[in-house]
Amino acid sequence: METSIREFPQLEKKSFPVMGMSCVACASSVESILSNTEGVSTANVNFATNSVWIEYEESLSEENLQNVLRGVGYDLIIDANNPEEVQEELTQHHYLDLKRRTICSALLTLPVFVLGMFFMDWVPGRWVSFFLAIPILFYFGRSFYQNAWKQATHGKANMDTLVALSTTIAFLFSAFNTFYPEFWLNQGLPPHVYYEAATVIITFILLGKLWEEKAKSNTSSAIKKLMGLQPKTLHAIIEGAEREIPISQVQKGYTILVKPGEKIAVDGLVVSGKSFVDESMISGEPIAVLKSKGDEVFAGTVNQKGSLQFTAEKVGGETLLAQIIKMVQEAQGSKAPVQKLVDKIAGIFVPIVLVISLITFASWMLLGGEDAFTHALLTSVAVLVIACPCALGLATPTAIMVGIGKGAEHNILIKDAESLELGHQVDSVVLDKTGTITEGKPTVTDIHWTSKNNREQLASILLEIESQSEHPLAGAVVRNLLEKGYTNGQLRNFQSITGKGVSAEGVKGQKYLVGNLALLQDNQITVPEELLSLAASLQSEAKTVIFFSEETHVTALIAITDKIKDTSEGAIKTLQNKGIEVYMLTGDNPHTAHAVARKVGLRHVRGEVLPFEKAEFVKKLQSEGKVVAMVGDGINDSQALAQADVSIAMGHGSDIAMDVAKMTLITSDLQAVPKALAISTQTVKGIRQNLFWAFIYNLIGIPIAAGLLFPLNGFLLDPMIAGGAMALSSVSVVTNSLRIRKINI
């Protein structure tokens, strides 16, 4: 019996930039369209980076994928050497075009508004408004009509649908009254126009779109800056000669030379040389790490004064930096942005208003008697005008703008509405230690001199020794002594003793040592018991202790620490009093981590945590149903910041942390964190109140506009009055938003 073997097609997975996505619904459409394309296995859209990962059969050409999206109004960038640069250029062009359209629309809307509000009976003014409204709506505001059409083709409706529908109806009705005013005059009715309503809506929502585009472009810059940590070229030892080659040509096993001050390009193992390497982007700790033969080095870290040679172990996408970039991208993409409440309501509101308007027209045509058509047309238009989304459009952005302004007053920069919407739900806060709870720089806390004799001379000698030292802790000693007014002494025969400290000789041949206890023991210097006891006590307080000796006796003991901020304990207590669980994750050793935790009143603490473990911890809390806020300041925090529901960066931290985070604290005061969450609570409350005011007019006004009161008292709501009711709802919304400014947090 012959058995047939089924051949499975070879699949290729690749990322492509996508153009034309303006909302999460667009991203969903792109994903759905590509996923249902023949030959495509999976398609995952990352709206945060305007890109899509597609797994597809090798036989399917990239041009076919591009044509599929172009057929529904989107585009896939495939035919470029550097598609990311092309995407960035096109995005910048779109932003500048949107900015130009917004400014032009506002300039043309101003005279339309003045004519409509103050010269409504001046007939030539209607013609002026007609000709000005055409470019405002159908050129500067064309994106709303295009997006509304896209939504309609997929059987959906959103704010663009509402904007396009209401402005079109208002414009067409006004145009009819402008060209044929006698139709209403012959029936004894004034031919009102509503150009100002249509144009003001377009201009205001364009302003909101402009703000959204700016915030979105700032978010995507975080990935670009992470990529910028990796140098474009490096120095490789090939056939015994040093050559500078592009990083893309590096292969595993290459010997790489890193000179002083250069960034390390790939991960590897040191084969020769010694140098301190700044690994703060990995560990978050400010103290550089000594690297020598056999030690690991990582891409993106910075070599300091020495030179190193290492063997490339991980290149390209395998490096730790590349993994961080990938995890940040995945975290940003996996968090679907909160679907705006207004869009959800609009999706139901639009068809309801349409149905009510049609029912109103039909009812009057059947039951209206002699003036059936007149009443049918006026009431159906009044329904659409009173349902105009001006207040609905103002409800969220005005509250957000006031909330952002309130945050700025308290040194809190808030980037988007999502963080404000989620902040009030936070029940878990994860804090980094270095630079967040602590100040982020080593400082001298104690210098204990064993004798008062020659203290000034000894301090000058110590200053000169530490000035010549390359060790990061030496800088803290230098700063401390300079602040106290000491000047440098004179030395000779300075030597660095790896892993232990330094030695030098005075002008008279005296031998000086600065370093750890092992250095003193190697030189047969006895440390008194009281100094050893003092050193142990200081170390229990998470301080690093170094000794300074002259000849055969210890002259000083120096304690260095990363000082806890004065406000950290109070901020943590404030959060805990609100029922929020607070966690501290740090790359520092557990002994130091627990010592810091005790001082600030923390119950949950973990030390020696790597960057990906921070992100995993946040993900674990989220899997337990918690809403997590992450507070950090370093590149090592960027993965966890991207993963968290609400991400908060300290303003003095790295650019990457600040770009990934949705909130940035200008101040180093941790008290700003509970304030930020309080602002979120007040802003969300304001948004909900605004939506109530925006809809209460519709709930009351639409039935009246439809003619509900006519059988009782003969009252019909004139479209002009309907427009006034709409304006009143807008005033109520703005006034309520401004009230947030006066609330104490």
XYZ file of C-alpha atoms in Angstrom:
745
model
C 0.000 0.000 0.000
C 1.432 3.327 -1.037
C 1.432 6.081 1.586
C 1.240 9.672 0.379
C 3.312 12.259 2.203
C 1.693 15.670 2.545
C 4.096 18.536 1.934
C 3.570 21.581 4.115
C 4.481 24.946 2.576
C 7.516 26.791 3.913
C 6.549 29.778 6.035
C 8.373 33.081 6.365
C 7.863 35.554 9.205
C 8.610 39.220 8.649
C 7.747 42.645 10.064
C 6.409 45.416 7.791
C 5.614 49.079 8.542
C 1.928 49.941 7.949
C 0.647 53.347 6.867
C -2.855 54.778 7.169
C -3.911 53.401 10.577
C -5.576 56.177 12.573
C -7.218 54.205 15.383
C -7.369 50.808 17.064
C -10.306 49.875 14.809
C -8.048 50.435 11.789
C -5.395 48.182 13.323
C -8.035 45.528 13.914
C -9.187 45.808 10.291
C -5.622 45.466 8.942
C -5.058 42.394 11.102
C -8.365 40.830 10.055
C -7.854 41.511 6.340
C -4.316 40.093 6.296
C -5.237 37.078 8.450
C -7.969 36.144 5.960
C -5.672 36.502 2.952
C -4.890 33.194 1.249
C -1.349 32.096 2.048
C -1.127 34.052 5.336
C -0.814 31.943 8.485
C -0.933 34.712 11.102
C -0.861 38.497 11.206
C -0.284 40.524 14.380
C -0.557 44.324 14.235
C 1.373 46.474 16.707
C -0.535 49.764 16.683
C 2.052 51.378 18.995
C 4.775 51.028 16.348
C 2.553 51.076 13.208
C 3.889 47.688 12.161
C 2.631 44.172 11.499
C 4.299 40.777 11.893
C 3.109 38.462 9.111
C 3.770 34.725 8.887
C 3.090 33.709 5.301
C 3.947 31.118 2.665
C 7.148 31.794 0.750
C 5.219 31.482 -2.520
C 3.106 34.531 -1.575
C 4.806 37.709 -2.802
C 5.119 40.819 -0.672
C 3.489 42.773 -3.513
C 0.313 40.690 -3.084
C 0.194 41.569 0.618
C 0.699 45.229 -0.230
C -2.073 45.195 -2.871
C -4.520 43.586 -0.429
C -4.110 46.482 2.002
C -4.027 49.162 -0.677
C -7.405 47.905 -1.843
C -8.982 48.987 1.461
C -7.113 52.267 1.942
C -3.987 51.219 3.867
C -0.429 50.611 2.691
C 2.426 48.217 3.440
C 6.012 49.449 3.029
C 7.981 46.705 1.273
C 10.084 48.211 -1.517
C 12.677 50.154 0.482
C 16.182 49.471 1.727
C 15.263 50.936 5.111
C 11.453 50.733 5.521
C 11.574 52.198 9.043
C 13.134 55.415 7.734
C 10.558 55.589 4.930
C 7.779 55.107 7.487
C 9.194 57.827 9.720
C 9.416 60.229 6.785
C 5.830 59.515 5.708
C 4.547 59.827 9.286
C 6.272 63.182 9.703
C 4.779 64.337 6.402
C 1.303 63.276 7.592
C 1.742 65.157 10.880
C 2.825 68.360 9.117
C -0.102 68.035 6.680
C -2.537 67.575 9.594
C -1.050 70.605 11.344
C -1.438 72.710 8.192
C -5.043 71.566 7.699
C -5.903 72.333 11.319
C -4.497 75.871 11.163
C -6.158 76.638 7.819
C -9.467 75.195 9.023
C -9.362 77.349 12.162
C -8.612 80.517 10.155
C -11.561 79.909 7.812
C -13.911 78.818 10.621
C -13.531 82.078 12.541
C -15.444 84.285 10.030
C -18.075 81.539 9.541
C -18.615 81.438 13.303
C -18.876 85.236 13.584
C -21.354 85.444 10.682
C -23.463 82.574 12.023
C -23.667 83.857 15.587
C -23.890 87.635 15.146
C -25.050 88.282 11.558
C -27.390 85.330 11.028
C -30.003 87.385 9.115
C -27.496 89.001 6.726
C -28.167 87.219 3.423
C -24.718 87.825 1.773
C -23.139 86.330 4.923
C -24.797 83.002 4.135
C -23.108 82.871 0.755
C -19.759 83.763 2.297
C -20.241 80.970 4.867
C -21.256 78.505 2.139
C -18.084 79.033 0.128
C -15.848 78.981 3.226
C -17.478 75.817 4.606
C -16.766 73.769 1.472
C -12.935 73.656 1.874
C -13.218 73.347 5.674
C -15.409 70.255 5.481
C -14.379 68.526 2.291
C -10.693 69.397 2.028
C -9.255 70.216 5.453
C -11.661 67.777 7.171
C -11.641 65.108 4.468
C -10.035 62.508 6.768
C -13.231 62.229 8.828
C -15.273 61.338 5.761
C -12.620 58.911 4.492
C -12.366 57.129 7.867
C -16.151 57.069 8.254
C -16.384 55.364 4.865
C -13.760 52.784 5.885
C -15.719 52.040 9.051
C -18.945 51.740 7.076
C -17.393 49.232 4.663
C -16.606 47.041 7.702
C -20.063 47.528 9.222
C -18.821 49.762 12.057
C -19.409 53.296 13.320
C -17.292 55.577 15.497
C -16.753 59.259 16.227
C -15.653 59.858 12.622
C -18.998 58.485 11.483
C -20.854 60.834 13.799
C -18.770 63.832 12.738
C -19.135 63.079 9.030
C -22.870 62.429 9.280
C -23.842 65.464 11.364
C -21.658 67.942 9.485
C -22.877 66.660 6.107
C -26.534 66.937 7.125
C -25.995 70.410 8.612
C -24.129 71.542 5.488
C -26.631 70.120 2.987
C -29.607 71.544 4.886
C -27.869 74.938 5.125
C -26.929 74.836 1.426
C -30.555 74.118 0.482
C -31.709 77.066 2.570
C -29.037 79.271 0.997
C -29.996 78.402 -2.607
C -33.757 78.080 -2.081
C -34.755 80.343 0.853
C -38.164 80.946 -0.748
C -39.162 77.354 0.038
C -39.400 78.293 3.723
C -40.333 81.957 3.269
C -43.440 80.955 1.247
C -44.519 78.909 4.266
C -43.854 81.711 6.713
C -40.716 80.135 8.166
C -37.190 81.630 8.347
C -34.534 79.733 6.292
C -31.920 79.143 8.976
C -28.401 77.929 8.142
C -25.971 75.974 10.336
C -22.593 76.397 8.644
C -20.958 77.500 11.906
C -21.988 74.274 13.679
C -20.490 72.086 10.946
C -17.206 74.017 10.636
C -16.581 74.384 14.392
C -16.977 70.625 14.860
C -14.440 69.880 12.104
C -11.888 72.372 13.449
C -12.110 71.255 17.061
C -11.787 67.553 16.287
C -8.851 68.274 13.964
C -7.115 69.847 16.971
C -7.734 66.661 18.960
C -6.347 64.502 16.140
C -3.235 66.690 15.951
C -2.580 66.188 19.665
C -3.070 62.424 19.330
C -0.609 62.182 16.424
C 2.042 64.098 18.364
C 1.677 61.830 21.416
C 1.836 58.719 19.224
C 5.024 59.847 17.459
C 6.692 60.471 20.834
C 5.827 56.945 21.957
C 7.419 55.278 18.938
C 10.651 57.240 19.440
C 11.450 55.066 22.476
C 12.253 52.071 20.295
C 14.427 54.210 18.028
C 16.466 55.441 20.992
C 16.893 51.891 22.293
C 18.202 50.902 18.886
C 20.538 53.901 19.034
C 22.349 52.338 22.006
C 24.003 49.899 19.632
C 26.859 51.391 17.579
C 26.762 51.112 13.783
C 30.365 49.873 13.532
C 32.971 48.179 15.728
C 36.682 47.303 15.762
C 37.342 43.613 15.042
C 40.665 41.764 15.047
C 40.702 39.910 11.717
C 43.796 37.962 10.622
C 45.830 39.736 13.280
C 44.880 43.245 12.087
C 42.397 45.723 13.530
C 39.561 46.561 11.135
C 36.467 48.720 11.523
C 33.468 46.831 10.149
C 29.664 47.339 10.153
C 27.931 45.585 13.033
C 25.819 43.639 10.532
C 28.981 41.778 9.386
C 29.964 40.541 12.860
C 29.841 36.784 13.356
C 30.105 34.611 16.439
C 33.728 33.962 17.383
C 35.067 37.293 16.144
C 37.539 39.030 18.478
C 36.256 42.545 19.223
C 38.359 45.455 20.497
C 36.631 48.052 22.690
C 38.501 51.306 23.242
C 38.023 53.752 26.162
C 34.656 55.524 26.021
C 33.189 53.265 23.318
C 29.906 51.365 23.472
C 30.079 47.583 23.448
C 28.386 46.393 20.251
C 27.568 42.703 20.907
C 27.492 40.261 23.822
C 30.669 38.305 24.547
C 33.392 37.059 26.913
C 36.492 39.114 27.763
C 39.742 37.486 26.612
C 42.212 40.233 27.570
C 42.382 43.644 29.225
C 40.772 45.189 32.307
C 38.325 48.064 32.520
C 35.288 49.336 34.365
C 32.075 49.076 32.302
C 28.939 51.151 32.933
C 26.150 48.542 33.000
C 23.442 50.825 34.394
C 21.265 50.065 31.358
C 21.228 46.419 32.502
C 21.333 46.593 36.297
C 20.096 50.120 36.951
C 22.942 50.555 39.425
C 25.183 53.665 39.096
C 28.433 51.898 40.064
C 30.444 50.594 37.087
C 31.585 46.947 37.090
C 35.206 45.818 36.709
C 35.616 43.491 33.718
C 38.596 41.197 33.196
C 39.345 37.890 31.478
C 36.395 35.481 31.529
C 33.756 38.121 32.403
C 30.632 38.711 30.310
C 30.010 42.001 28.506
C 26.716 43.136 26.971
C 25.710 45.185 23.943
C 24.749 48.786 24.720
C 26.904 49.053 27.860
C 29.681 51.668 27.913
C 33.378 50.968 28.407
C 35.179 53.521 30.565
C 38.934 54.256 30.667
C 40.560 50.886 29.889
C 40.639 48.741 26.740
C 39.099 45.289 26.374
C 39.210 42.482 23.860
C 36.362 39.984 23.895
C 35.010 37.130 21.808
C 31.582 37.703 20.247
C 29.140 35.171 21.718
C 25.757 36.650 20.737
C 25.169 38.879 17.725
C 22.198 40.482 15.971
C 18.848 39.644 17.541
C 20.461 37.344 20.136
C 22.072 40.133 22.206
C 20.579 41.201 25.517
C 19.933 44.693 24.124
C 18.086 43.225 21.118
C 15.990 41.125 23.499
C 15.150 44.228 25.546
C 14.067 46.031 22.356
C 11.942 43.068 21.309
C 10.312 42.756 24.719
C 9.489 46.474 24.839
C 7.902 46.204 21.382
C 5.896 43.132 22.396
C 4.760 44.726 25.644
C 3.607 47.854 23.824
C 1.817 45.808 21.207
C 0.214 43.321 23.593
C -1.471 46.061 25.588
C -4.487 46.941 23.482
C -5.108 50.646 24.146
C -8.271 51.297 26.121
C -11.172 51.673 23.698
C -12.387 55.202 24.213
C -15.741 55.297 25.957
C -16.956 57.955 23.544
C -16.278 55.715 20.536
C -18.141 52.852 22.176
C -21.156 55.055 22.856
C -20.961 56.600 19.383
C -21.080 53.142 17.838
C -24.540 52.708 19.384
C -25.544 56.369 19.379
C -25.135 56.968 15.628
C -27.525 54.280 14.376
C -30.006 55.141 17.130
C -30.051 58.810 16.096
C -30.416 57.827 12.427
C -33.320 55.534 13.213
C -35.015 58.186 15.379
C -34.584 60.784 12.625
C -36.068 58.445 10.003
C -38.933 57.437 12.298
C -39.582 61.124 12.988
C -39.711 61.944 9.278
C -41.956 58.983 8.470
C -44.300 59.644 11.404
C -44.856 63.261 10.394
C -45.390 62.291 6.747
C -48.126 59.881 7.832
C -49.721 61.916 10.614
C -48.705 65.507 9.924
C -51.735 66.640 7.949
C -51.465 69.644 5.637
C -47.952 70.647 6.701
C -46.685 67.095 6.855
C -43.569 67.532 4.709
C -42.555 70.825 6.299
C -42.918 69.453 9.807
C -41.269 66.155 8.820
C -38.228 67.878 7.367
C -37.832 70.380 10.224
C -38.219 67.829 12.990
C -35.921 65.209 11.421
C -33.240 67.868 10.855
C -33.743 69.167 14.416
C -33.136 65.645 15.710
C -29.853 65.423 13.815
C -28.762 68.934 14.816
C -29.492 68.497 18.528
C -27.619 65.197 18.387
C -24.593 66.974 16.954
C -21.496 65.526 18.681
C -19.938 68.821 19.739
C -20.429 68.174 23.456
C -19.612 64.517 22.915
C -16.373 65.548 21.243
C -15.562 67.956 24.069
C -16.381 65.562 26.907
C -13.139 63.573 26.964
C -10.475 65.956 25.572
C -11.410 68.945 27.745
C -11.241 66.871 30.926
C -7.965 65.344 29.767
C -6.450 68.722 28.921
C -7.394 70.124 32.317
C -6.097 66.957 34.006
C -2.800 67.278 32.140
C -2.554 70.929 33.175
C -3.280 69.976 36.768
C -0.513 67.397 36.586
C 1.938 69.953 35.195
C 1.253 72.185 38.203
C 2.449 69.316 40.394
C 5.483 68.432 38.211
C 3.734 65.501 36.505
C 3.833 65.229 32.707
C 0.995 63.022 31.423
C 1.343 61.806 27.835
C -2.025 60.283 26.961
C -5.584 59.606 28.002
C -4.994 55.890 28.550
C -2.855 56.446 31.631
C -5.461 58.841 33.038
C -8.233 56.337 32.404
C -6.376 53.501 34.121
C -4.597 55.387 36.926
C -7.606 55.439 39.248
C -7.848 51.628 39.045
C -4.243 50.968 40.145
C -4.029 48.600 43.116
C -0.331 47.623 42.828
C 2.708 49.884 42.441
C 6.137 48.472 41.530
C 9.113 50.704 42.378
C 12.690 50.569 41.166
C 15.244 51.376 43.899
C 18.131 53.306 42.385
C 17.078 56.766 41.255
C 13.466 56.173 42.292
C 13.464 55.473 46.025
C 17.109 56.534 46.317
C 18.884 59.504 44.736
C 20.749 57.403 42.168
C 24.311 58.536 42.855
C 26.915 57.334 45.402
C 27.598 59.831 48.187
C 29.839 59.817 51.238
C 27.776 59.575 54.408
C 30.505 59.137 57.026
C 34.249 59.822 57.369
C 35.611 58.668 60.723
C 39.153 59.951 61.393
C 41.175 57.988 63.948
C 43.229 61.035 64.947
C 42.874 64.801 64.910
C 46.564 65.276 64.057
C 47.375 66.322 60.480
C 43.725 65.799 59.411
C 43.842 68.577 56.796
C 47.073 67.221 55.304
C 45.714 63.663 55.262
C 42.455 64.846 53.663
C 44.459 66.537 50.881
C 46.413 63.308 50.316
C 43.153 61.315 50.223
C 41.692 63.818 47.728
C 44.703 63.467 45.395
C 44.655 59.650 45.603
C 40.941 59.429 44.787
C 41.288 62.040 42.021
C 43.680 59.681 40.230
C 41.557 56.585 40.835
C 39.274 55.274 38.085
C 36.902 53.536 40.514
C 33.352 54.996 40.467
C 33.242 55.227 44.285
C 36.316 57.481 44.193
C 34.205 60.211 42.598
C 31.938 60.310 45.645
C 34.962 60.837 47.944
C 36.378 63.564 45.665
C 33.053 65.438 45.603
C 32.751 65.247 49.395
C 36.267 66.555 50.087
C 36.022 69.337 47.509
C 32.721 70.493 49.049
C 34.528 70.742 52.403
C 37.156 73.020 50.865
C 40.142 70.674 50.791
C 42.798 70.988 48.070
C 44.907 68.284 46.402
C 48.132 67.132 48.014
C 51.259 65.808 46.290
C 51.889 62.126 45.519
C 54.101 59.805 43.537
C 54.095 56.139 42.509
C 50.301 55.860 42.258
C 49.159 52.259 41.627
C 45.771 50.664 41.141
C 45.309 47.243 42.787
C 42.488 45.453 40.960
C 39.524 44.534 43.123
C 41.060 45.942 46.312
C 41.958 49.623 45.997
C 44.927 51.899 45.298
C 48.307 52.759 46.799
C 50.601 55.807 46.562
C 53.624 57.419 48.184
C 53.930 60.865 49.719
C 56.762 63.270 48.913
C 58.696 61.952 51.949
C 58.162 58.314 50.961
C 55.178 57.586 53.243
C 52.999 54.756 51.960
C 49.237 55.399 51.659
C 46.493 52.875 50.946
C 42.814 53.432 50.073
C 40.581 50.396 49.615
C 38.822 47.484 51.263
C 39.788 45.399 54.282
C 41.555 42.815 52.098
C 43.986 45.492 50.860
C 44.964 46.366 54.431
C 45.375 42.727 55.400
C 47.646 42.110 52.389
C 49.883 44.910 53.663
C 49.930 43.617 57.283
C 48.010 46.612 58.620
C 45.998 45.766 61.730
C 42.524 47.298 61.991
C 41.380 48.018 65.578
C 38.353 46.079 66.811
C 36.324 49.266 67.324
C 36.820 50.182 63.642
C 35.858 46.684 62.512
C 32.727 46.902 64.641
C 31.910 50.315 63.203
C 32.433 49.010 59.662
C 30.063 46.085 60.299
C 27.449 48.451 61.687
C 27.679 50.726 58.625
C 27.473 47.783 56.245
C 24.281 46.623 57.958
C 22.865 49.988 56.895
C 23.573 49.136 53.224
C 26.723 51.261 53.075
C 30.001 50.441 51.334
C 33.030 50.885 53.617
C 36.570 51.777 52.470
C 39.692 52.334 54.601
C 42.425 54.971 54.352
C 45.784 54.144 55.937
C 49.181 55.817 56.368
C 52.204 53.542 56.802
C 51.132 50.935 59.397
C 47.930 52.400 60.886
C 44.392 53.238 59.706
C 43.738 56.983 59.558
C 40.139 57.053 58.356
C 37.098 54.924 57.629
C 34.761 56.146 54.846
C 31.153 55.009 54.307
C 29.457 55.496 50.923
C 25.835 54.922 50.057
C 23.106 55.810 47.614
C 21.003 58.062 49.839
C 17.270 57.433 50.236
C 15.187 60.431 49.163
C 13.609 62.336 52.025
C 10.092 61.917 50.604
C 10.256 58.213 49.681
C 9.004 56.858 53.000
C 6.067 59.293 53.099
C 5.085 58.566 49.489
C 5.116 54.800 50.092
C 3.048 55.211 53.252
C 0.517 57.378 51.349
C 0.107 54.674 48.706
C -0.234 51.931 51.317
C -2.849 53.957 53.211
C -4.924 54.008 50.012
C -4.921 50.211 50.001
C -2.308 49.951 47.256
C 0.296 47.183 47.527
C 3.818 48.561 46.959
C 6.703 46.392 45.703
C 10.407 47.201 45.268
C 12.451 45.419 42.578
C 16.160 46.180 42.224
C 19.292 44.836 40.565
C 21.201 45.550 43.790
C 22.161 42.761 46.211
C 19.430 41.447 48.559
C 21.272 42.689 51.688
C 21.179 46.286 50.485
C 17.669 45.902 49.060
C 16.199 44.710 52.383
C 18.077 47.401 54.312
C 16.520 50.079 52.103
C 13.102 48.409 52.316
C 13.197 48.459 56.121
C 13.968 52.173 56.149
C 11.046 53.120 53.906
C 8.503 50.683 55.368
C 8.233 48.251 52.450
C 7.007 44.694 52.993
C 7.501 43.368 49.452
C 11.077 43.497 48.130
C 13.291 41.523 45.717
C 16.996 42.001 44.974
C 19.268 40.964 42.073
C 16.366 41.250 39.631
C 17.243 41.398 35.911
C 15.323 43.652 33.474
C 13.239 40.852 31.952
C 12.437 39.555 35.456
C 10.963 42.957 36.343
C 8.695 42.718 33.301
C 7.792 39.120 34.210
C 6.917 40.200 37.759
C 4.602 42.918 36.406
C 3.014 40.381 34.054
C 2.506 37.959 36.969
C 0.663 40.630 38.981
C -1.499 41.395 35.943
C -2.337 37.705 35.547
C -3.690 37.839 39.100
C -6.140 40.538 38.016
C -4.192 43.482 39.417
C -3.856 46.879 37.715
C -0.139 47.660 37.945
C 1.752 50.950 37.930
C 5.523 50.739 37.357
C 7.822 53.544 38.514
C 11.427 53.588 37.277
C 14.179 55.739 35.818
C 16.610 53.511 33.911
C 16.874 51.672 30.620
C 16.738 48.505 32.678
C 13.201 49.498 33.712
C 11.941 50.088 30.156
C 10.583 46.552 29.640
C 8.597 46.636 32.880
C 7.415 50.194 32.129
C 6.135 49.078 28.726
C 4.415 46.037 30.265
C 2.706 47.921 33.111
C -0.852 49.264 32.842
C 0.364 52.688 34.025
C 4.045 53.556 33.539
C 5.714 56.410 35.421
C 9.296 57.591 34.802
C 11.430 59.797 37.017
C 12.341 62.934 35.056
C 16.082 62.759 35.736
C 16.248 59.210 34.365
C 17.118 57.848 30.932
C 15.407 59.085 27.758
C 14.211 55.545 27.041
C 12.417 55.236 30.375
C 10.771 58.629 29.886
C 9.694 57.825 26.316
C 8.252 54.404 27.152
C 6.444 55.733 30.230
C 3.024 57.334 29.890
C 3.764 59.699 32.806
C 7.008 61.475 33.659
C 7.765 63.113 37.014
C 9.755 66.318 36.518
C 10.527 66.296 40.212
C 12.504 63.603 42.001
C 9.860 63.662 44.751
C 8.162 60.261 44.933
C 5.106 61.981 46.466
C 4.187 62.878 42.887
C 3.158 59.240 42.298
C 0.105 59.243 44.630
C -0.708 62.724 43.301
C -0.678 61.384 39.737
C -3.105 58.612 40.685
C -5.337 61.162 42.443
C -5.383 63.350 39.309
C -6.415 60.276 37.331
C -9.331 59.665 39.711
C -10.567 63.257 39.399
C -10.128 63.317 35.611
C -12.047 60.077 35.038
C -14.780 61.381 37.318
C -14.887 64.568 35.234
C -15.081 62.596 31.963
C -18.033 60.585 33.254
C -19.825 63.733 34.396
C -19.142 65.351 31.029
C -20.608 62.406 29.172
C -23.667 62.643 31.397
C -24.132 66.325 30.501
C -23.435 65.609 26.843
C -26.185 63.016 26.692
C -28.778 64.442 29.065
C -29.554 67.086 26.452
C -30.008 64.385 23.860
C -32.183 62.275 26.140
C -34.434 65.264 26.781
C -33.911 67.206 23.564
C -34.269 64.483 20.916
C -37.854 63.524 21.885
C -38.802 67.223 21.984
C -37.071 67.817 18.629
C -39.010 64.880 17.193
C -42.251 66.663 18.144
C -43.265 64.790 21.276
C -44.820 67.933 22.786
C -46.746 68.939 19.616
C -49.914 66.934 20.418
C -49.973 68.466 23.919
C -49.276 72.159 23.338
C -48.448 72.567 19.644
C -44.709 73.132 20.351
C -42.133 72.229 17.707
C -38.434 72.674 18.372
C -36.912 74.950 15.774
C -33.535 73.676 14.447
C -31.997 76.966 15.570
C -33.125 76.324 19.149
C -31.833 72.782 18.787
C -28.461 74.277 17.866
C -28.632 76.474 20.963
C -29.327 73.440 23.153
C -26.324 71.742 21.597
C -24.181 74.805 22.390
C -25.488 74.854 25.981
C -24.414 71.232 26.444
C -20.933 72.186 25.227
C -20.744 75.068 27.712
C -21.767 72.710 30.532
C -19.070 70.227 29.561
C -16.292 72.831 29.384
C -17.355 74.428 32.673
C -17.362 71.062 34.417
C -13.904 70.245 33.038
C -12.495 73.555 34.285
C -13.781 72.668 37.763
C -11.099 69.946 37.994
C -8.456 72.685 38.307
C -9.786 73.751 41.702
C -9.830 70.289 43.286
C -7.123 69.673 45.891
C -5.135 66.449 45.509
